[in-house]
mmCIF file of C-alpha atoms in Angstrom:
data_model
loop_
_atom_site.group_PDB
_atom_site.id
_atom_site.type_symbol
_atom_site.label_atom_id
_atom_site.label_comp_id
_atom_site.label_asym_id
_atom_site.label_seq_id
_atom_site.Cartn_x
_atom_site.Cartn_y
_atom_site.Cartn_z
ATOM 1 C CA MET A 1 0.000 0.000 0.000
ATOM 2 C CA ASP A 2 1.246 3.480 -0.919
ATOM 3 C CA PHE A 3 -0.399 6.256 1.063
ATOM 4 C CA THR A 4 1.779 9.122 -0.194
ATOM 5 C CA PHE A 5 0.427 11.787 -2.508
ATOM 6 C CA THR A 6 1.879 11.976 -5.992
ATOM 7 C CA GLU A 7 4.204 14.779 -7.089
ATOM 8 C CA GLU A 8 1.407 16.187 -9.250
ATOM 9 C CA GLN A 9 -1.025 16.233 -6.312
ATOM 10 C CA GLN A 10 1.561 17.910 -4.077
ATOM 11 C CA ALA A 11 2.237 20.484 -6.803
ATOM 12 C CA ALA A 12 -1.485 21.274 -6.916
ATOM 13 C CA VAL A 13 -1.425 21.891 -3.153
ATOM 14 C CA GLU A 14 1.537 24.263 -3.458
ATOM 15 C CA ALA A 15 -0.183 26.173 -6.265
ATOM 16 C CA ALA A 16 -3.351 26.399 -4.180
ATOM 17 C CA LYS A 17 -1.465 27.684 -1.138
ATOM 18 C CA ALA A 18 0.123 30.400 -3.267
ATOM 19 C CA VAL A 19 -3.240 31.532 -4.633
ATOM 20 C CA PHE A 20 -5.150 31.351 -1.343
ATOM 21 C CA SER A 21 -2.388 33.086 0.625
ATOM 22 C CA LYS A 22 -3.740 36.389 -0.724
ATOM 23 C CA VAL A 23 -7.312 35.763 0.467
ATOM 24 C CA ALA A 24 -8.650 37.477 3.592
ATOM 25 C CA PRO A 25 -11.448 35.551 5.359
ATOM 26 C CA ASP A 26 -13.072 38.836 6.392
ATOM 27 C CA SER A 27 -12.998 40.523 2.984
ATOM 28 C CA VAL A 28 -16.802 40.906 2.934
ATOM 29 C CA PRO A 29 -19.263 42.196 5.564
ATOM 30 C CA SER A 30 -19.916 39.923 8.518
ATOM 31 C CA PRO A 31 -22.894 37.568 8.141
ATOM 32 C CA ALA A 32 -23.762 38.378 11.741
ATOM 33 C CA LEU A 33 -24.210 42.061 10.862
ATOM 34 C CA THR A 34 -25.737 41.737 7.380
ATOM 35 C CA PRO A 35 -29.508 41.235 6.964
ATOM 36 C CA GLY A 36 -29.117 39.641 3.529
ATOM 37 C CA ALA A 37 -26.266 38.116 1.578
ATOM 38 C CA VAL A 38 -22.771 39.359 2.403
ATOM 39 C CA ALA A 39 -22.140 40.016 -1.311
ATOM 40 C CA GLU A 40 -24.011 39.873 -4.608
ATOM 41 C CA ASP A 41 -21.342 37.774 -6.337
ATOM 42 C CA PHE A 42 -18.593 35.338 -5.498
ATOM 43 C CA ASP A 43 -14.930 36.386 -5.447
ATOM 44 C CA ARG A 44 -14.277 37.031 -9.165
ATOM 45 C CA PRO A 45 -10.641 38.194 -8.755
ATOM 46 C CA LEU A 46 -9.869 34.959 -6.888
ATOM 47 C CA TRP A 47 -11.625 32.976 -9.626
ATOM 48 C CA ARG A 48 -9.337 34.568 -12.220
ATOM 49 C CA ARG A 49 -6.254 33.733 -10.168
ATOM 50 C CA LEU A 50 -7.406 30.126 -9.872
ATOM 51 C CA ALA A 51 -7.755 29.973 -13.653
ATOM 52 C CA GLU A 52 -4.309 31.510 -14.179
ATOM 53 C CA ALA A 53 -2.822 28.894 -11.822
ATOM 54 C CA ASP A 54 -4.548 26.098 -13.840
ATOM 55 C CA LEU A 55 -6.499 25.028 -10.776
ATOM 56 C CA LEU A 56 -9.845 25.218 -12.577
ATOM 57 C CA SER A 57 -8.611 22.690 -15.152
ATOM 58 C CA LEU A 58 -7.071 20.396 -12.562
ATOM 59 C CA LEU A 59 -9.329 17.420 -13.327
ATOM 60 C CA LEU A 60 -9.639 17.926 -17.082
ATOM 61 C CA ASP A 61 -7.798 15.730 -19.562
ATOM 62 C CA SER A 62 -4.857 17.083 -21.541
ATOM 63 C CA SER A 63 -7.091 17.110 -24.616
ATOM 64 C CA HIS A 64 -9.029 19.888 -22.859
ATOM 65 C CA ASP A 65 -5.873 21.680 -21.652
ATOM 66 C CA GLY A 66 -6.106 20.143 -18.186
ATOM 67 C CA ALA A 67 -3.781 18.364 -15.784
ATOM 68 C CA GLY A 68 -5.735 15.104 -15.783
ATOM 69 C CA LEU A 69 -5.678 14.680 -11.996
ATOM 70 C CA ASP A 70 -8.231 12.899 -9.826
ATOM 71 C CA PRO A 71 -10.754 13.657 -7.050
ATOM 72 C CA ILE A 72 -8.007 13.328 -4.445
ATOM 73 C CA ALA A 73 -6.239 16.342 -5.982
ATOM 74 C CA LEU A 74 -9.489 18.304 -5.952
ATOM 75 C CA CYS A 75 -10.009 17.496 -2.255
ATOM 76 C CA LEU A 76 -6.468 18.639 -1.475
ATOM 77 C CA VAL A 77 -7.143 22.006 -3.121
ATOM 78 C CA LEU A 78 -10.567 22.343 -1.482
ATOM 79 C CA ARG A 79 -8.938 21.717 1.880
ATOM 80 C CA GLU A 80 -6.687 24.741 1.317
ATOM 81 C CA SER A 81 -9.591 26.886 0.084
ATOM 82 C CA ALA A 82 -11.601 26.293 3.259
ATOM 83 C CA LYS A 83 -8.754 27.488 5.465
ATOM 84 C CA VAL A 84 -9.346 31.029 4.159
ATOM 85 C CA LEU A 85 -13.114 30.707 3.526
ATOM 86 C CA ALA A 86 -12.611 31.152 -0.215
ATOM 87 C CA ARG A 87 -15.881 32.428 -1.692
ATOM 88 C CA VAL A 88 -15.818 30.619 -5.042
ATOM 89 C CA PRO A 89 -17.819 27.707 -6.529
ATOM 90 C CA LEU A 90 -14.656 25.640 -6.908
ATOM 91 C CA LEU A 91 -16.237 22.392 -5.718
ATOM 92 C CA GLU A 92 -19.409 22.762 -7.755
ATOM 93 C CA SER A 93 -17.768 23.864 -10.996
ATOM 94 C CA SER A 94 -14.946 21.304 -10.841
ATOM 95 C CA ALA A 95 -17.239 18.415 -9.950
ATOM 96 C CA VAL A 96 -19.711 19.162 -12.745
ATOM 97 C CA ALA A 97 -16.848 19.604 -15.217
ATOM 98 C CA LEU A 98 -15.527 16.151 -14.328
ATOM 99 C CA ALA A 99 -19.011 14.666 -14.694
ATOM 100 C CA VAL A 100 -19.331 16.255 -18.157
ATOM 101 C CA GLN A 101 -15.919 14.936 -19.144
ATOM 102 C CA THR A 102 -16.738 11.432 -17.945
ATOM 103 C CA TYR A 103 -20.366 11.004 -18.896
ATOM 104 C CA GLY A 104 -21.182 13.776 -21.387
ATOM 105 C CA GLY A 105 -21.223 13.495 -25.160
ATOM 106 C CA PRO A 106 -18.434 14.766 -27.447
ATOM 107 C CA ALA A 107 -20.349 17.902 -28.422
ATOM 108 C CA LEU A 108 -20.993 18.896 -24.803
ATOM 109 C CA ARG A 109 -17.383 18.234 -23.775
ATOM 110 C CA ALA A 110 -15.975 20.278 -26.659
ATOM 111 C CA GLU A 111 -18.387 23.131 -25.987
ATOM 112 C CA LEU A 112 -17.875 23.440 -22.231
ATOM 113 C CA LEU A 113 -14.640 21.983 -20.905
ATOM 114 C CA PRO A 114 -11.990 24.315 -22.417
ATOM 115 C CA ARG A 115 -13.998 27.364 -21.312
ATOM 116 C CA ILE A 116 -14.442 25.951 -17.800
ATOM 117 C CA GLY A 117 -10.704 25.402 -17.450
ATOM 118 C CA ARG A 118 -9.991 28.984 -18.526
ATOM 119 C CA GLY A 119 -12.487 30.344 -15.995
ATOM 120 C CA GLU A 120 -14.743 31.749 -18.707
ATOM 121 C CA LEU A 121 -17.663 29.509 -17.776
ATOM 122 C CA VAL A 122 -18.903 29.099 -14.203
ATOM 123 C CA LEU A 123 -20.982 26.105 -13.177
ATOM 124 C CA THR A 124 -22.997 25.277 -10.103
ATOM 125 C CA VAL A 125 -25.235 22.370 -9.192
ATOM 126 C CA ALA A 126 -28.677 21.879 -7.650
ATOM 127 C CA ALA A 127 -27.964 19.080 -5.188
ATOM 128 C CA ASN A 128 -30.529 19.788 -2.456
ATOM 129 C CA GLY A 129 -33.785 18.844 -4.142
ATOM 130 C CA ARG A 130 -37.047 20.621 -3.397
ATOM 131 C CA THR A 131 -36.792 20.633 0.397
ATOM 132 C CA GLY A 132 -33.196 19.746 1.180
ATOM 133 C CA HIS A 133 -34.282 16.369 2.579
ATOM 134 C CA ASP A 134 -35.509 14.446 -0.478
ATOM 135 C CA PRO A 135 -33.265 13.021 -3.231
ATOM 136 C CA ALA A 136 -32.443 15.875 -5.601
ATOM 137 C CA GLU A 137 -33.264 13.904 -8.760
ATOM 138 C CA LEU A 138 -36.885 13.477 -7.628
ATOM 139 C CA ALA A 139 -37.539 17.231 -7.508
ATOM 140 C CA VAL A 140 -37.521 17.752 -11.294
ATOM 141 C CA THR A 141 -39.075 15.753 -14.121
ATOM 142 C CA ALA A 142 -37.512 15.435 -17.571
ATOM 143 C CA ARG A 143 -39.608 14.393 -20.545
ATOM 144 C CA GLU A 144 -38.487 14.000 -24.126
ATOM 145 C CA GLU A 145 -40.263 16.268 -26.561
ATOM 146 C CA GLY A 146 -39.331 16.583 -30.232
ATOM 147 C CA ASP A 147 -35.571 16.791 -30.602
ATOM 148 C CA GLY A 148 -35.024 17.997 -27.021
ATOM 149 C CA TRP A 149 -36.175 17.695 -23.428
ATOM 150 C CA VAL A 150 -38.543 19.644 -21.159
ATOM 151 C CA LEU A 151 -37.872 20.149 -17.428
ATOM 152 C CA ASP A 152 -40.403 20.921 -14.688
ATOM 153 C CA GLY A 153 -39.932 21.193 -10.945
ATOM 154 C CA THR A 154 -38.181 23.070 -8.148
ATOM 155 C CA GLN A 155 -34.668 22.882 -6.676
ATOM 156 C CA THR A 156 -33.599 24.771 -3.569
ATOM 157 C CA GLY A 157 -30.343 25.968 -1.986
ATOM 158 C CA ILE A 158 -28.273 26.338 -5.167
ATOM 159 C CA PRO A 159 -24.938 28.075 -4.398
ATOM 160 C CA TRP A 160 -24.263 31.260 -6.377
ATOM 161 C CA ALA A 161 -26.871 30.323 -8.986
ATOM 162 C CA GLN A 162 -27.410 33.981 -9.902
ATOM 163 C CA SER A 163 -23.735 34.260 -10.891
ATOM 164 C CA ALA A 164 -23.277 30.924 -12.642
ATOM 165 C CA ASP A 165 -23.515 30.498 -16.399
ATOM 166 C CA LEU A 166 -24.849 26.937 -16.196
ATOM 167 C CA ILE A 167 -26.764 25.103 -13.485
ATOM 168 C CA ALA A 168 -26.469 21.318 -13.349
ATOM 169 C CA VAL A 169 -29.949 20.066 -12.484
ATOM 170 C CA PRO A 170 -30.573 16.404 -11.616
ATOM 171 C CA ALA A 171 -33.948 15.131 -12.779
ATOM 172 C CA HIS A 172 -35.850 11.906 -13.397
ATOM 173 C CA THR A 173 -37.533 10.586 -16.505
ATOM 174 C CA GLY A 174 -40.898 8.878 -16.735
ATOM 175 C CA GLU A 175 -39.119 5.561 -16.291
ATOM 176 C CA GLY A 176 -37.576 6.799 -13.039
ATOM 177 C CA ARG A 177 -34.071 7.064 -14.490
ATOM 178 C CA ALA A 178 -31.821 9.794 -13.055
ATOM 179 C CA VAL A 179 -30.418 12.254 -15.600
ATOM 180 C CA LEU A 180 -28.398 15.476 -15.376
ATOM 181 C CA ALA A 181 -29.388 18.613 -17.280
ATOM 182 C CA LEU A 182 -27.033 21.543 -17.964
ATOM 183 C CA VAL A 183 -29.387 24.533 -17.899
ATOM 184 C CA PRO A 184 -28.207 28.036 -18.900
ATOM 185 C CA ARG A 185 -29.098 30.611 -16.262
ATOM 186 C CA GLU A 186 -30.934 32.797 -18.775
ATOM 187 C CA ARG A 187 -33.004 29.961 -20.277
ATOM 188 C CA GLN A 188 -36.699 30.772 -20.704
ATOM 189 C CA GLY A 189 -38.875 29.192 -18.012
ATOM 190 C CA LEU A 190 -36.125 29.210 -15.348
ATOM 191 C CA THR A 191 -36.834 31.560 -12.429
ATOM 192 C CA LEU A 192 -34.394 32.142 -9.586
ATOM 193 C CA ALA A 193 -35.546 33.359 -6.167
ATOM 194 C CA ASP A 194 -32.931 34.696 -3.749
ATOM 195 C CA GLN A 195 -32.004 32.678 -0.678
ATOM 196 C CA VAL A 196 -29.281 33.284 1.910
ATOM 197 C CA SER A 197 -27.185 30.505 3.383
ATOM 198 C CA THR A 198 -26.264 30.164 7.048
ATOM 199 C CA ASN A 199 -22.849 31.669 6.322
ATOM 200 C CA GLY A 200 -24.378 34.621 4.496
ATOM 201 C CA GLU A 201 -23.764 33.597 0.879
ATOM 202 C CA ARG A 202 -26.225 34.205 -1.938
ATOM 203 C CA TYR A 203 -28.098 31.016 -2.850
ATOM 204 C CA ALA A 204 -31.199 30.505 -4.969
ATOM 205 C CA GLU A 205 -34.340 28.468 -5.361
ATOM 206 C CA ALA A 206 -34.827 27.509 -9.004
ATOM 207 C CA ALA A 207 -38.309 27.018 -10.417
ATOM 208 C CA LEU A 208 -38.339 25.256 -13.777
ATOM 209 C CA ASP A 209 -41.540 25.732 -15.760
ATOM 210 C CA SER A 210 -41.384 23.852 -19.069
ATOM 211 C CA VAL A 211 -37.701 24.679 -19.517
ATOM 212 C CA ARG A 212 -36.542 23.356 -22.878
ATOM 213 C CA ILE A 213 -33.006 22.071 -23.403
ATOM 214 C CA ALA A 214 -31.310 20.500 -26.391
ATOM 215 C CA ALA A 215 -30.629 16.763 -26.406
ATOM 216 C CA HIS A 216 -26.869 17.256 -26.019
ATOM 217 C CA GLU A 217 -27.436 19.389 -22.884
ATOM 218 C CA LEU A 218 -28.861 16.383 -21.012
ATOM 219 C CA ILE A 219 -26.564 13.629 -19.732
ATOM 220 C CA THR A 220 -28.456 10.350 -19.655
ATOM 221 C CA ALA A 221 -25.551 7.987 -18.930
ATOM 222 C CA ASP A 222 -26.195 5.573 -16.063
ATOM 223 C CA GLY A 223 -24.403 6.459 -12.863
ATOM 224 C CA CYS A 224 -23.683 10.098 -13.724
ATOM 225 C CA TRP A 225 -25.772 11.775 -11.032
ATOM 226 C CA PRO A 226 -24.991 9.295 -8.207
ATOM 227 C CA TRP A 227 -21.276 9.655 -8.896
ATOM 228 C CA LEU A 228 -21.478 13.458 -9.058
ATOM 229 C CA ARG A 229 -23.479 13.510 -5.823
ATOM 230 C CA ASP A 230 -20.817 11.392 -4.100
ATOM 231 C CA LEU A 231 -18.042 13.660 -5.373
ATOM 232 C CA LEU A 232 -19.867 16.753 -4.092
ATOM 233 C CA THR A 233 -20.295 15.090 -0.687
ATOM 234 C CA THR A 234 -16.648 14.047 -0.485
ATOM 235 C CA GLY A 235 -15.558 17.542 -1.513
ATOM 236 C CA THR A 236 -17.716 19.006 1.254
ATOM 237 C CA CYS A 237 -15.908 16.731 3.727
ATOM 238 C CA ALA A 238 -12.620 18.179 2.426
ATOM 239 C CA LEU A 239 -13.926 21.694 3.058
ATOM 240 C CA ALA A 240 -14.902 20.713 6.605
ATOM 241 C CA LEU A 241 -11.415 19.331 7.244
ATOM 242 C CA GLY A 242 -9.649 22.451 5.973
ATOM 243 C CA LEU A 243 -11.906 24.744 7.987
ATOM 244 C CA GLY A 244 -11.413 22.668 11.127
ATOM 245 C CA GLU A 245 -7.637 22.728 10.752
ATOM 246 C CA ALA A 246 -7.646 26.510 10.373
ATOM 247 C CA VAL A 247 -9.862 26.938 13.453
ATOM 248 C CA LEU A 248 -7.685 24.670 15.596
ATOM 249 C CA ALA A 249 -4.610 26.637 14.501
ATOM 250 C CA MET A 250 -6.352 29.889 15.499
ATOM 251 C CA THR A 251 -7.239 28.364 18.865
ATOM 252 C CA SER A 252 -3.683 27.186 19.458
ATOM 253 C CA GLU A 253 -2.286 30.631 18.685
ATOM 254 C CA TYR A 254 -4.812 32.415 20.901
ATOM 255 C CA THR A 255 -4.483 30.131 23.927
ATOM 256 C CA GLY A 256 -0.693 30.306 23.620
ATOM 257 C CA LYS A 257 -0.807 34.089 24.042
ATOM 258 C CA ARG A 258 -3.792 34.560 26.367
ATOM 259 C CA GLU A 259 -2.649 34.534 29.985
ATOM 260 C CA GLN A 260 -4.461 33.907 33.248
ATOM 261 C CA PHE A 261 -2.760 33.931 36.654
ATOM 262 C CA GLY A 262 0.485 34.747 34.858
ATOM 263 C CA PHE A 263 0.495 31.668 32.604
ATOM 264 C CA PRO A 264 -0.693 31.021 29.025
ATOM 265 C CA VAL A 265 -4.070 29.265 29.177
ATOM 266 C CA ALA A 266 -2.683 26.647 26.758
ATOM 267 C CA THR A 267 -0.621 25.277 29.664
ATOM 268 C CA PHE A 268 -3.766 24.486 31.682
ATOM 269 C CA GLN A 269 -4.663 20.817 31.604
ATOM 270 C CA ALA A 270 -8.364 21.385 30.876
ATOM 271 C CA VAL A 271 -7.506 23.514 27.839
ATOM 272 C CA ALA A 272 -4.867 21.105 26.547
ATOM 273 C CA VAL A 273 -7.211 18.102 26.835
ATOM 274 C CA GLN A 274 -9.985 19.828 24.897
ATOM 275 C CA ALA A 275 -7.565 20.889 22.147
ATOM 276 C CA ALA A 276 -6.158 17.349 21.995
ATOM 277 C CA ASP A 277 -9.652 15.902 21.559
ATOM 278 C CA ARG A 278 -10.278 18.225 18.631
ATOM 279 C CA TYR A 279 -6.945 17.251 17.087
ATOM 280 C CA ILE A 280 -8.072 13.615 17.226
ATOM 281 C CA ASP A 281 -11.327 14.621 15.516
ATOM 282 C CA LEU A 282 -9.384 16.245 12.687
ATOM 283 C CA ARG A 283 -7.148 13.225 12.180
ATOM 284 C CA ALA A 284 -10.206 10.976 11.977
ATOM 285 C CA MET A 285 -11.822 13.397 9.516
ATOM 286 C CA GLU A 286 -8.648 13.319 7.426
ATOM 287 C CA ALA A 287 -8.307 9.520 7.373
ATOM 288 C CA THR A 288 -11.934 8.933 6.434
ATOM 289 C CA LEU A 289 -11.847 11.702 3.807
ATOM 290 C CA TRP A 290 -8.917 10.171 1.931
ATOM 291 C CA GLN A 291 -10.508 6.737 2.118
ATOM 292 C CA ALA A 292 -13.691 8.115 0.520
ATOM 293 C CA ALA A 293 -11.797 10.105 -2.113
ATOM 294 C CA TRP A 294 -9.667 7.074 -2.957
ATOM 295 C CA ARG A 295 -12.740 4.891 -3.361
ATOM 296 C CA LEU A 296 -14.217 7.418 -5.795
ATOM 297 C CA THR A 297 -10.983 7.312 -7.759
ATOM 298 C CA ALA A 298 -10.147 3.625 -7.516
ATOM 299 C CA ALA A 299 -13.603 2.073 -7.864
ATOM 300 C CA PRO A 300 -14.114 -0.069 -10.981
ATOM 301 C CA ASP A 301 -16.442 2.516 -12.549
ATOM 302 C CA ALA A 302 -14.430 5.571 -11.493
ATOM 303 C CA PRO A 303 -13.848 8.104 -14.264
ATOM 304 C CA THR A 304 -10.143 8.711 -13.882
ATOM 305 C CA GLY A 305 -8.611 5.322 -13.202
ATOM 306 C CA THR A 306 -6.678 4.211 -10.141
ATOM 307 C CA SER A 307 -4.884 6.651 -7.897
ATOM 308 C CA SER A 308 -1.430 6.107 -6.484
ATOM 309 C CA LEU A 309 -2.828 6.926 -3.040
ATOM 310 C CA GLY A 310 -3.539 3.560 -1.509
ATOM 311 C CA THR A 311 -3.142 1.563 -4.732
ATOM 312 C CA SER A 312 -3.850 -2.126 -4.396
ATOM 313 C CA ALA A 313 -3.917 -5.273 -6.457
ATOM 314 C CA PRO A 314 -6.570 -5.651 -9.199
ATOM 315 C CA GLY A 315 -9.820 -6.971 -7.837
ATOM 316 C CA ALA A 316 -8.963 -6.000 -4.254
ATOM 317 C CA LEU A 317 -12.187 -3.991 -4.010
ATOM 318 C CA ALA A 318 -14.373 -6.726 -5.468
ATOM 319 C CA ASP A 319 -15.486 -8.029 -2.046
ATOM 320 C CA ALA A 320 -15.418 -4.678 -0.248
ATOM 321 C CA LEU A 321 -18.392 -2.586 0.808
ATOM 322 C CA PRO A 322 -19.655 -0.121 -1.825
ATOM 323 C CA ALA A 323 -17.935 3.252 -1.950
ATOM 324 C CA ALA A 324 -21.110 4.702 -0.412
ATOM 325 C CA ALA A 325 -20.092 3.100 2.897
ATOM 326 C CA ASP A 326 -16.760 4.943 2.993
ATOM 327 C CA ILE A 327 -18.502 8.178 2.035
ATOM 328 C CA ALA A 328 -21.019 7.672 4.846
ATOM 329 C CA VAL A 329 -18.184 7.223 7.361
ATOM 330 C CA ALA A 330 -16.488 10.386 6.068
ATOM 331 C CA LYS A 331 -19.756 12.303 6.424
ATOM 332 C CA ILE A 332 -20.250 11.064 9.979
ATOM 333 C CA TRP A 333 -16.833 12.346 11.056
ATOM 334 C CA ALA A 334 -16.996 15.572 9.040
ATOM 335 C CA SER A 335 -20.437 16.717 10.191
ATOM 336 C CA GLU A 336 -19.789 15.892 13.840
ATOM 337 C CA GLY A 337 -16.101 16.814 13.846
ATOM 338 C CA VAL A 338 -16.369 20.277 12.325
ATOM 339 C CA ARG A 339 -19.102 21.165 14.809
ATOM 340 C CA ARG A 340 -17.048 20.006 17.787
ATOM 341 C CA VAL A 341 -13.949 21.874 16.586
ATOM 342 C CA VAL A 342 -15.682 25.253 16.265
ATOM 343 C CA GLN A 343 -17.611 24.809 19.515
ATOM 344 C CA THR A 344 -14.410 24.100 21.433
ATOM 345 C CA ALA A 345 -12.725 27.051 19.696
ATOM 346 C CA GLN A 346 -15.521 29.377 20.780
ATOM 347 C CA HIS A 347 -15.307 28.051 24.341
ATOM 348 C CA LEU A 348 -11.528 28.450 24.577
ATOM 349 C CA HIS A 349 -11.617 31.922 23.025
ATOM 350 C CA GLY A 350 -14.168 33.088 25.586
ATOM 351 C CA GLY A 351 -16.010 36.272 24.673
ATOM 352 C CA PHE A 352 -13.348 37.098 22.089
ATOM 353 C CA GLY A 353 -14.766 34.354 19.843
ATOM 354 C CA SER A 354 -17.963 36.358 19.370
ATOM 355 C CA ASP A 355 -16.177 39.588 18.447
ATOM 356 C CA THR A 356 -17.195 40.461 14.885
ATOM 357 C CA ASP A 357 -13.813 42.133 14.362
ATOM 358 C CA TYR A 358 -12.203 38.701 14.812
ATOM 359 C CA PRO A 359 -12.761 36.066 12.104
ATOM 360 C CA LEU A 360 -13.660 33.104 14.337
ATOM 361 C CA HIS A 361 -17.394 33.867 14.145
ATOM 362 C CA ARG A 362 -17.178 33.610 10.342
ATOM 363 C CA TYR A 363 -15.613 30.168 10.593
ATOM 364 C CA HIS A 364 -18.384 29.167 12.982
ATOM 365 C CA ALA A 365 -21.048 30.221 10.463
ATOM 366 C CA TRP A 366 -19.290 28.388 7.614
ATOM 367 C CA ALA A 367 -18.910 25.288 9.784
ATOM 368 C CA LYS A 368 -22.614 25.298 10.542
ATOM 369 C CA GLN A 369 -23.378 25.611 6.823
ATOM 370 C CA LEU A 370 -21.127 22.634 6.060
ATOM 371 C CA GLU A 371 -22.687 20.607 8.887
ATOM 372 C CA LEU A 372 -26.171 21.314 7.542
ATOM 373 C CA SER A 373 -25.061 20.459 4.006
ATOM 374 C CA LEU A 374 -23.692 17.091 5.124
ATOM 375 C CA GLY A 375 -26.716 16.236 7.231
ATOM 376 C CA PRO A 376 -26.958 14.642 10.679
ATOM 377 C CA ALA A 377 -24.491 11.924 11.588
ATOM 378 C CA ALA A 378 -27.326 9.675 12.804
ATOM 379 C CA ALA A 379 -28.751 9.480 9.274
ATOM 380 C CA HIS A 380 -25.379 8.464 7.858
ATOM 381 C CA GLU A 381 -24.940 5.869 10.598
ATOM 382 C CA GLU A 382 -28.306 4.392 9.645
ATOM 383 C CA ALA A 383 -27.300 4.315 5.970
ATOM 384 C CA LEU A 384 -24.028 2.649 6.890
ATOM 385 C CA GLY A 385 -25.909 0.053 8.923
ATOM 386 C CA ASP A 386 -28.132 -0.724 5.935
ATOM 387 C CA LEU A 387 -25.065 -1.194 3.734
ATOM 388 C CA LEU A 388 -23.432 -3.494 6.290
ATOM 389 C CA ALA A 389 -26.616 -5.542 6.486
ATOM 390 C CA ALA A 390 -26.844 -5.804 2.705
ATOM 391 C CA HIS A 391 -23.133 -6.635 2.254
ATOM 392 C CA PRO A 392 -22.043 -8.896 5.124
ATOM 393 C CA LEU A 393 -18.276 -9.047 5.452
ATOM 394 C CA SER A 394 -16.680 -12.451 5.210
#
């Protein structure tokens, strides 16, 4: 087993650190002091820098001017982005681009992928369904009509939909098959209503009323939406890990300087034990994240082949649990872990953690948004139990 990252993956991390080093987490108004969204648009200057550093084409094949890397590389970059609360649809755009490259037709790939890699085309995805609790593909119907398709339904909680050029919308056909539609934001019949996320970002509810799309704008390949959904979930776990690591670093710095009774509070046993517990949370989040990302990359039907991270003999996964089990474990640790990390940070910072001139409250809001996006750990534990029951280990 080889658990080291490749040189290409490490190079992507270094490029990401260079780009994100110029990002200030408090570059927009505080969500605690803003009645609506903290900004009308995402961070466009940062988006351009990501394109110039070739980080938007990270997962694209060389035929589309990309680096041809895998989901592990994307998670490494997302981890760095969360440390500075980067306000860009990097996860959504990159994940949809990889889905188009893997499952889309030649015309769609040629039309979209080079422009995505150059940062000229911004994508987002409607992954929350109508209520945020039901499967997203059940919220919209897709019926074939003439030489195209017609979409009807509602999707909620779409990140930066008002700023995206294309919205990836999962839907279901009359036969119950899941498909993925690439809908232009200005398409007739698509109406966006403003929503605001827990961390103060501009989201949208999309109402689709007989929205017509061309045949090549709909991906009908089996497995496209489930795989994209799993990649989005795994990427969210990477964001939770990066945010948690940044918050623990802030806590370590603060408690090392804050003194009581003439000593830094970091030297007090109660403080050290709480910080140590959160460090253990982060290491568990990291281990389960890379397991999930590796399964997405190394599974038999994965789009980009086998990664060098944790490579194993052919057929080694044949008797293993489905990748969904590893993703469920990663979600359990990420949703619970990121909450515990920020709660402990607030406790150890005292009243200073609520000061809106200090960025910890922003990290708390982002952590809560990530926790809500991942869903409750109990639900993932139940799903994991169902998988264990259906696939007994020998």
